[in-house]
JSON list of C-alpha atoms in Angstrom, two decimals:
[
{"chain": "T", "resi": 1, "resn": "ARG", "atom": "CA", "xyz": [109.33, 88.46, 68.65]},
{"chain": "T", "resi": 2, "resn": "LYS", "atom": "CA", "xyz": [108.24, 91.19, 70.79]},
{"chain": "T", "resi": 3, "resn": "GLU", "atom": "CA", "xyz": [110.30, 91.70, 74.07]},
{"chain": "T", "resi": 4, "resn": "TYR", "atom": "CA", "xyz": [108.20, 92.48, 77.20]},
{"chain": "T", "resi": 5, "resn": "PRO", "atom": "CA", "xyz": [109.35, 93.94, 80.37]},
{"chain": "T", "resi": 6, "resn": "THR", "atom": "CA", "xyz": [108.88, 92.16, 83.68]},
{"chain": "T", "resi": 7, "resn": "PHE", "atom": "CA", "xyz": [106.24, 93.45, 85.63]},
{"chain": "T", "resi": 8, "resn": "LYS", "atom": "CA", "xyz": [108.52, 95.04, 88.25]},
{"chain": "T", "resi": 9, "resn": "GLU", "atom": "CA", "xyz": [110.58, 96.76, 85.46]},
{"chain": "T", "resi": 10, "resn": "TRP", "atom": "CA", "xyz": [107.24, 98.00, 83.98]},
{"chain": "T", "resi": 11, "resn": "PHE", "atom": "CA", "xyz": [105.99, 99.28, 87.51]},
{"chain": "T", "resi": 12, "resn": "ASP", "atom": "CA", "xyz": [109.21, 100.85, 88.73]},
{"chain": "T", "resi": 13, "resn": "GLY", "atom": "CA", "xyz": [109.97, 102.26, 85.10]},
{"chain": "T", "resi": 14, "resn": "ARG", "atom": "CA", "xyz": [107.38, 103.76, 82.64]},
{"chain": "T", "resi": 15, "resn": "PHE", "atom": "CA", "xyz": [104.45, 103.15, 85.04]},
{"chain": "T", "resi": 16, "resn": "TRP", "atom": "CA", "xyz": [106.04, 105.01, 87.99]},
{"chain": "T", "resi": 17, "resn": "THR", "atom": "CA", "xyz": [107.36, 107.81, 85.82]},
{"chain": "T", "resi": 18, "resn": "GLU", "atom": "CA", "xyz": [104.42, 108.27, 83.33]},
{"chain": "T", "resi": 19, "resn": "TRP", "atom": "CA", "xyz": [101.60, 107.50, 85.60]},
{"chain": "T", "resi": 20, "resn": "VAL", "atom": "CA", "xyz": [102.44, 108.26, 89.09]},
{"chain": "T", "resi": 21, "resn": "VAL", "atom": "CA", "xyz": [105.08, 110.89, 88.87]},
{"chain": "T", "resi": 22, "resn": "SER", "atom": "CA", "xyz": [103.70, 112.81, 85.81]},
{"chain": "T", "resi": 23, "resn": "ARG", "atom": "CA", "xyz": [100.06, 112.59, 87.27]},
{"chain": "T", "resi": 24, "resn": "LYS", "atom": "CA", "xyz": [101.28, 114.17, 90.63]},
{"chain": "T", "resi": 25, "resn": "ASN", "atom": "CA", "xyz": [99.90, 111.59, 92.88]},
{"chain": "T", "resi": 26, "resn": "LYS", "atom": "CA", "xyz": [99.48, 112.74, 96.39]},
{"chain": "T", "resi": 27, "resn": "PRO", "atom": "CA", "xyz": [102.10, 111.45, 98.99]},
{"chain": "T", "resi": 28, "resn": "SER", "atom": "CA", "xyz": [99.61, 109.23, 100.52]},
{"chain": "T", "resi": 29, "resn": "GLU", "atom": "CA", "xyz": [99.02, 107.84, 97.18]},
{"chain": "T", "resi": 30, "resn": "VAL", "atom": "CA", "xyz": [102.61, 107.35, 96.39]},
{"chain": "T", "resi": 31, "resn": "GLU", "atom": "CA", "xyz": [103.17, 105.67, 99.60]},
{"chain": "T", "resi": 32, "resn": "SER", "atom": "CA", "xyz": [100.16, 103.34, 99.08]},
{"chain": "T", "resi": 33, "resn": "LYS", "atom": "CA", "xyz": [101.27, 102.19, 95.85]},
{"chain": "T", "resi": 34, "resn": "LYS", "atom": "CA", "xyz": [104.94, 101.76, 96.83]},
{"chain": "T", "resi": 35, "resn": "SER", "atom": "CA", "xyz": [103.72, 99.60, 99.94]},
{"chain": "T", "resi": 36, "resn": "ILE", "atom": "CA", "xyz": [101.38, 97.57, 97.82]},
{"chain": "T", "resi": 37, "resn": "MET", "atom": "CA", "xyz": [104.03, 96.82, 95.26]},
{"chain": "T", "resi": 38, "resn": "LYS", "atom": "CA", "xyz": [106.61, 95.83, 97.73]},
{"chain": "T", "resi": 39, "resn": "HIS", "atom": "CA", "xyz": [104.54, 93.54, 99.91]},
{"chain": "T", "resi": 40, "resn": "HIS", "atom": "CA", "xyz": [102.05, 92.05, 97.53]},
{"chain": "T", "resi": 41, "resn": "LEU", "atom": "CA", "xyz": [102.56, 92.66, 93.72]},
{"chain": "T", "resi": 42, "resn": "GLU", "atom": "CA", "xyz": [106.33, 92.20, 93.41]},
{"chain": "T", "resi": 43, "resn": "PRO", "atom": "CA", "xyz": [106.47, 89.05, 95.28]},
{"chain": "T", "resi": 44, "resn": "GLU", "atom": "CA", "xyz": [103.46, 87.63, 93.20]},
{"chain": "T", "resi": 45, "resn": "PHE", "atom": "CA", "xyz": [104.19, 89.26, 89.68]},
{"chain": "T", "resi": 46, "resn": "GLY", "atom": "CA", "xyz": [107.46, 91.05, 89.80]},
{"chain": "T", "resi": 47, "resn": "GLU", "atom": "CA", "xyz": [109.41, 88.35, 87.59]},
{"chain": "T", "resi": 48, "resn": "MET", "atom": "CA", "xyz": [106.60, 87.59, 85.42]},
{"chain": "T", "resi": 49, "resn": "GLY", "atom": "CA", "xyz": [106.59, 89.31, 81.95]},
{"chain": "T", "resi": 50, "resn": "ILE", "atom": "CA", "xyz": [103.72, 91.78, 81.83]},
{"chain": "T", "resi": 51, "resn": "ASN", "atom": "CA", "xyz": [102.26, 89.70, 78.90]},
{"chain": "T", "resi": 52, "resn": "GLU", "atom": "CA", "xyz": [102.10, 86.73, 81.05]},
{"chain": "T", "resi": 53, "resn": "ILE", "atom": "CA", "xyz": [99.71, 88.18, 83.67]},
{"chain": "T", "resi": 54, "resn": "ASP", "atom": "CA", "xyz": [96.11, 87.21, 82.53]},
{"chain": "T", "resi": 55, "resn": "VAL", "atom": "CA", "xyz": [92.71, 86.48, 84.05]},
{"chain": "T", "resi": 56, "resn": "GLY", "atom": "CA", "xyz": [93.59, 83.19, 85.49]},
{"chain": "T", "resi": 57, "resn": "VAL", "atom": "CA", "xyz": [96.74, 84.35, 87.20]},
{"chain": "T", "resi": 58, "resn": "ILE", "atom": "CA", "xyz": [94.95, 87.31, 88.77]},
{"chain": "T", "resi": 59, "resn": "ALA", "atom": "CA", "xyz": [92.10, 85.10, 89.84]},
{"chain": "T", "resi": 60, "resn": "ARG", "atom": "CA", "xyz": [94.56, 82.72, 91.73]},
{"chain": "T", "resi": 61, "resn": "PHE", "atom": "CA", "xyz": [96.18, 85.84, 93.15]},
{"chain": "T", "resi": 62, "resn": "ARG", "atom": "CA", "xyz": [92.69, 87.13, 94.39]},
{"chain": "T", "resi": 63, "resn": "ALA", "atom": "CA", "xyz": [92.07, 83.61, 96.08]},
{"chain": "T", "resi": 64, "resn": "LYS", "atom": "CA", "xyz": [95.52, 83.87, 97.68]},
{"chain": "T", "resi": 65, "resn": "LEU", "atom": "CA", "xyz": [94.66, 87.04, 99.20]},
{"chain": "T", "resi": 66, "resn": "ILE", "atom": "CA", "xyz": [91.21, 85.88, 100.38]},
{"chain": "T", "resi": 67, "resn": "LYS", "atom": "CA", "xyz": [93.01, 82.63, 101.93]},
{"chain": "T", "resi": 68, "resn": "ALA", "atom": "CA", "xyz": [95.20, 84.94, 103.70]},
{"chain": "T", "resi": 69, "resn": "LYS", "atom": "CA", "xyz": [92.23, 86.53, 105.29]},
{"chain": "T", "resi": 70, "resn": "LYS", "atom": "CA", "xyz": [92.68, 90.13, 103.93]},
{"chain": "T", "resi": 71, "resn": "SER", "atom": "CA", "xyz": [89.78, 92.48, 104.13]},
{"chain": "T", "resi": 72, "resn": "ASP", "atom": "CA", "xyz": [87.70, 92.86, 100.87]},
{"chain": "T", "resi": 73, "resn": "LYS", "atom": "CA", "xyz": [88.71, 96.62, 101.21]},
{"chain": "T", "resi": 74, "resn": "THR", "atom": "CA", "xyz": [92.47, 95.80, 101.18]},
{"chain": "T", "resi": 75, "resn": "ILE", "atom": "CA", "xyz": [92.02, 93.22, 98.50]},
{"chain": "T", "resi": 76, "resn": "ASN", "atom": "CA", "xyz": [90.33, 95.90, 96.33]},
{"chain": "T", "resi": 77, "resn": "ASN", "atom": "CA", "xyz": [93.21, 98.42, 96.97]},
{"chain": "T", "resi": 78, "resn": "ILE", "atom": "CA", "xyz": [95.76, 95.75, 95.86]},
{"chain": "T", "resi": 79, "resn": "LEU", "atom": "CA", "xyz": [93.68, 94.95, 92.80]},
{"chain": "T", "resi": 80, "resn": "ALA", "atom": "CA", "xyz": [93.34, 98.59, 91.92]},
{"chain": "T", "resi": 81, "resn": "VAL", "atom": "CA", "xyz": [96.84, 99.12, 91.79]},
{"chain": "T", "resi": 82, "resn": "LEU", "atom": "CA", "xyz": [97.60, 96.03, 89.59]},
{"chain": "T", "resi": 83, "resn": "SER", "atom": "CA", "xyz": [94.65, 97.11, 87.26]},
{"chain": "T", "resi": 84, "resn": "LYS", "atom": "CA", "xyz": [95.85, 100.59, 86.87]},
{"chain": "T", "resi": 85, "resn": "ALA", "atom": "CA", "xyz": [99.37, 99.46, 85.91]},
{"chain": "T", "resi": 86, "resn": "LEU", "atom": "CA", "xyz": [98.24, 96.74, 83.47]},
{"chain": "T", "resi": 87, "resn": "LYS", "atom": "CA", "xyz": [95.48, 99.23, 81.81]},
{"chain": "T", "resi": 88, "resn": "TYR", "atom": "CA", "xyz": [98.29, 101.79, 81.48]},
{"chain": "T", "resi": 89, "resn": "ALA", "atom": "CA", "xyz": [100.76, 99.22, 79.80]},
{"chain": "T", "resi": 90, "resn": "GLU", "atom": "CA", "xyz": [97.71, 98.63, 77.33]},
{"chain": "T", "resi": 91, "resn": "ALA", "atom": "CA", "xyz": [97.22, 102.41, 76.72]},
{"chain": "T", "resi": 92, "resn": "ALA", "atom": "CA", "xyz": [101.06, 102.89, 76.29]},
{"chain": "T", "resi": 93, "resn": "ARG", "atom": "CA", "xyz": [101.00, 99.77, 73.73]},
{"chain": "T", "resi": 94, "resn": "VAL", "atom": "CA", "xyz": [103.39, 97.66, 75.74]},
{"chain": "T", "resi": 95, "resn": "ILE", "atom": "CA", "xyz": [100.56, 95.02, 75.86]},
{"chain": "T", "resi": 96, "resn": "GLU", "atom": "CA", "xyz": [97.88, 94.34, 73.19]},
{"chain": "T", "resi": 97, "resn": "ARG", "atom": "CA", "xyz": [94.98, 94.05, 75.81]},
{"chain": "T", "resi": 98, "resn": "ALA", "atom": "CA", "xyz": [95.05, 94.36, 79.81]},
{"chain": "T", "resi": 99, "resn": "PRO", "atom": "CA", "xyz": [93.22, 91.54, 81.57]},
{"chain": "T", "resi": 100, "resn": "THR", "atom": "CA", "xyz": [90.04, 92.24, 83.51]},
{"chain": "T", "resi": 101, "resn": "VAL", "atom": "CA", "xyz": [91.07, 92.32, 87.14]},
{"chain": "T", "resi": 102, "resn": "GLY", "atom": "CA", "xyz": [87.50, 92.60, 88.77]},
{"chain": "T", "resi": 103, "resn": "LEU", "atom": "CA", "xyz": [87.04, 94.04, 92.19]},
{"chain": "T", "resi": 104, "resn": "LEU", "atom": "CA", "xyz": [85.16, 92.50, 95.18]},
{"chain": "T", "resi": 105, "resn": "LYS", "atom": "CA", "xyz": [81.90, 93.95, 95.87]},
{"chain": "T", "resi": 106, "resn": "VAL", "atom": "CA", "xyz": [82.42, 95.88, 99.05]},
{"chain": "T", "resi": 107, "resn": "GLU", "atom": "CA", "xyz": [79.49, 97.39, 101.43]},
{"chain": "T", "resi": 108, "resn": "ARG", "atom": "CA", "xyz": [80.14, 100.83, 102.45]},
{"chain": "T", "resi": 109, "resn": "PRO", "atom": "CA", "xyz": [80.51, 100.84, 106.34]},
{"chain": "T", "resi": 110, "resn": "GLU", "atom": "CA", "xyz": [78.40, 102.57, 108.35]},
{"chain": "T", "resi": 111, "resn": "ILE", "atom": "CA", "xyz": [79.54, 105.98, 109.64]},
{"chain": "T", "resi": 112, "resn": "VAL", "atom": "CA", "xyz": [79.76, 106.21, 113.26]},
{"chain": "T", "resi": 113, "resn": "ALA", "atom": "CA", "xyz": [79.44, 109.65, 114.80]},
{"chain": "T", "resi": 114, "resn": "TRP", "atom": "CA", "xyz": [79.72, 110.87, 118.17]},
{"chain": "T", "resi": 115, "resn": "SER", "atom": "CA", "xyz": [76.66, 110.82, 120.33]},
{"chain": "T", "resi": 116, "resn": "VAL", "atom": "CA", "xyz": [75.31, 114.06, 121.73]},
{"chain": "T", "resi": 117, "resn": "GLU", "atom": "CA", "xyz": [76.76, 113.14, 125.18]},
{"chain": "T", "resi": 118, "resn": "GLU", "atom": "CA", "xyz": [80.12, 112.33, 123.94]},
{"chain": "T", "resi": 119, "resn": "TYR", "atom": "CA", "xyz": [80.27, 115.51, 121.94]},
{"chain": "T", "resi": 120, "resn": "ALA", "atom": "CA", "xyz": [79.40, 117.57, 124.99]},
{"chain": "T", "resi": 121, "resn": "ARG", "atom": "CA", "xyz": [82.04, 115.76, 127.08]},
{"chain": "T", "resi": 122, "resn": "LEU", "atom": "CA", "xyz": [84.70, 116.52, 124.42]},
{"chain": "T", "resi": 123, "resn": "LEU", "atom": "CA", "xyz": [83.59, 120.26, 124.12]},
{"chain": "T", "resi": 124, "resn": "ALA", "atom": "CA", "xyz": [83.61, 120.66, 127.95]},
{"chain": "T", "resi": 125, "resn": "ALA", "atom": "CA", "xyz": [87.12, 118.94, 128.38]},
{"chain": "T", "resi": 126, "resn": "ALA", "atom": "CA", "xyz": [88.45, 120.92, 125.27]},
{"chain": "T", "resi": 127, "resn": "LYS", "atom": "CA", "xyz": [87.11, 124.29, 126.83]},
{"chain": "T", "resi": 128, "resn": "LYS", "atom": "CA", "xyz": [89.28, 123.70, 130.08]},
{"chain": "T", "resi": 129, "resn": "LEU", "atom": "CA", "xyz": [92.46, 123.02, 128.14]},
{"chain": "T", "resi": 130, "resn": "ASP", "atom": "CA", "xyz": [92.83, 125.75, 125.61]},
{"chain": "T", "resi": 131, "resn": "PRO", "atom": "CA", "xyz": [90.73, 127.81, 123.21]},
{"chain": "T", "resi": 132, "resn": "ILE", "atom": "CA", "xyz": [92.40, 126.33, 120.31]},
{"chain": "T", "resi": 133, "resn": "TRP", "atom": "CA", "xyz": [91.57, 122.72, 121.39]},
{"chain": "T", "resi": 134, "resn": "TYR", "atom": "CA", "xyz": [88.07, 124.18, 121.78]},
{"chain": "T", "resi": 135, "resn": "ALA", "atom": "CA", "xyz": [87.97, 125.45, 118.36]},
{"chain": "T", "resi": 136, "resn": "ALA", "atom": "CA", "xyz": [89.51, 122.26, 117.00]},
{"chain": "T", "resi": 137, "resn": "VAL", "atom": "CA", "xyz": [86.84, 120.04, 118.55]},
{"chain": "T", "resi": 138, "resn": "CYS", "atom": "CA", "xyz": [84.08, 122.35, 117.12]},
{"chain": "T", "resi": 139, "resn": "LEU", "atom": "CA", "xyz": [85.55, 122.17, 113.81]},
{"chain": "T", "resi": 140, "resn": "ALA", "atom": "CA", "xyz": [85.48, 118.30, 113.97]},
{"chain": "T", "resi": 141, "resn": "GLY", "atom": "CA", "xyz": [82.13, 118.03, 115.76]},
{"chain": "T", "resi": 142, "resn": "GLU", "atom": "CA", "xyz": [80.14, 120.74, 113.72]},
{"chain": "T", "resi": 143, "resn": "ALA", "atom": "CA", "xyz": [81.61, 120.89, 110.37]},
{"chain": "T", "resi": 144, "resn": "GLY", "atom": "CA", "xyz": [82.99, 117.35, 110.11]},
{"chain": "T", "resi": 145, "resn": "LEU", "atom": "CA", "xyz": [86.59, 118.52, 109.60]},
{"chain": "T", "resi": 146, "resn": "ARG", "atom": "CA", "xyz": [89.30, 115.71, 109.87]},
{"chain": "T", "resi": 147, "resn": "VAL", "atom": "CA", "xyz": [92.23, 116.14, 112.06]},
{"chain": "T", "resi": 148, "resn": "GLY", "atom": "CA", "xyz": [94.65, 116.81, 109.21]},
{"chain": "T", "resi": 149, "resn": "GLU", "atom": "CA", "xyz": [92.36, 119.32, 107.86]},
{"chain": "T", "resi": 150, "resn": "ILE", "atom": "CA", "xyz": [92.24, 121.26, 111.10]},
{"chain": "T", "resi": 151, "resn": "ARG", "atom": "CA", "xyz": [95.88, 121.24, 111.59]},
{"chain": "T", "resi": 152, "resn": "ALA", "atom": "CA", "xyz": [96.45, 122.59, 108.02]},
{"chain": "T", "resi": 153, "resn": "LEU", "atom": "CA", "xyz": [93.96, 125.67, 108.50]},
{"chain": "T", "resi": 154, "resn": "ASP", "atom": "CA", "xyz": [95.72, 128.82, 108.00]},
{"chain": "T", "resi": 155, "resn": "TRP", "atom": "CA", "xyz": [93.41, 131.15, 109.92]},
{"chain": "T", "resi": 156, "resn": "ARG", "atom": "CA", "xyz": [94.39, 134.18, 108.10]},
{"chain": "T", "resi": 157, "resn": "ARG", "atom": "CA", "xyz": [93.96, 132.75, 104.75]},
{"chain": "T", "resi": 158, "resn": "ASP", "atom": "CA", "xyz": [91.29, 129.94, 105.21]},
{"chain": "T", "resi": 159, "resn": "VAL", "atom": "CA", "xyz": [88.87, 131.48, 107.85]},
{"chain": "T", "resi": 160, "resn": "ASP", "atom": "CA", "xyz": [86.67, 134.53, 107.19]},
{"chain": "T", "resi": 161, "resn": "LEU", "atom": "CA", "xyz": [85.16, 135.59, 110.26]},
{"chain": "T", "resi": 162, "resn": "VAL", "atom": "CA", "xyz": [83.12, 138.32, 108.48]},
{"chain": "T", "resi": 163, "resn": "ALA", "atom": "CA", "xyz": [81.36, 136.09, 106.05]},
{"chain": "T", "resi": 164, "resn": "GLY", "atom": "CA", "xyz": [81.40, 133.12, 108.57]},
{"chain": "T", "resi": 165, "resn": "THR", "atom": "CA", "xyz": [83.23, 130.73, 106.20]},
{"chain": "T", "resi": 166, "resn": "ILE", "atom": "CA", "xyz": [85.91, 128.31, 106.24]},
{"chain": "T", "resi": 167, "resn": "THR", "atom": "CA", "xyz": [87.69, 126.98, 103.20]},
{"chain": "T", "resi": 168, "resn": "VAL", "atom": "CA", "xyz": [89.43, 123.70, 103.62]},
{"chain": "T", "resi": 169, "resn": "ASN", "atom": "CA", "xyz": [92.28, 123.44, 100.54]},
{"chain": "T", "resi": 170, "resn": "HIS", "atom": "CA", "xyz": [94.86, 121.43, 102.46]},
{"chain": "T", "resi": 171, "resn": "GLN", "atom": "CA", "xyz": [95.60, 118.64, 104.99]},
{"chain": "T", "resi": 172, "resn": "ILE", "atom": "CA", "xyz": [98.61, 117.62, 107.00]},
{"chain": "T", "resi": 173, "resn": "ARG", "atom": "CA", "xyz": [99.50, 113.93, 106.82]},
{"chain": "T", "resi": 174, "resn": "ARG", "atom": "CA", "xyz": [102.63, 112.59, 108.56]},
{"chain": "T", "resi": 175, "resn": "GLY", "atom": "CA", "xyz": [103.95, 116.05, 108.77]},
{"chain": "T", "resi": 176, "resn": "LYS", "atom": "CA", "xyz": [103.58, 116.83, 105.05]},
{"chain": "T", "resi": 177, "resn": "GLN", "atom": "CA", "xyz": [101.06, 119.36, 103.81]},
{"chain": "T", "resi": 178, "resn": "THR", "atom": "CA", "xyz": [99.01, 118.27, 100.76]},
{"chain": "T", "resi": 179, "resn": "THR", "atom": "CA", "xyz": [95.90, 119.31, 98.99]}
]
């Protein structure tokens, strides 16, 4: 008779080391996976044998998340982490076959941009403050850079005034620089 780890043992053990760590997940991804495990997956599946998680168990969990009024995007984020852990268990031959998790269909949200008037007011306010603020607002408004990308710019390395190019390679999130 084959012995199966609990979902928690699998997730915190081999899955974490062989998938999350060895694939160099970004700090934001690591943080997200830890939070999803702690708040959603561990309470539901933690003590279950990984082989006991089937389509029915997952469907009931999805229904529970819907009943708790979680957004479709949040539900999909939770289910994606569960799916990845189960699919890797299949790939690593811990279980014979990973159940189909199935994500919800989600409409892409409409991108809301500043109006011309809003952008003009931001530029005017930034110009009064400091040239760096003005440059940051221009980078956000004209080039579409995010705050973390602007903060991580190295003006000597990333900005080529002769060629007129900016190369975005990094971002700063919660004080940590990542790609």
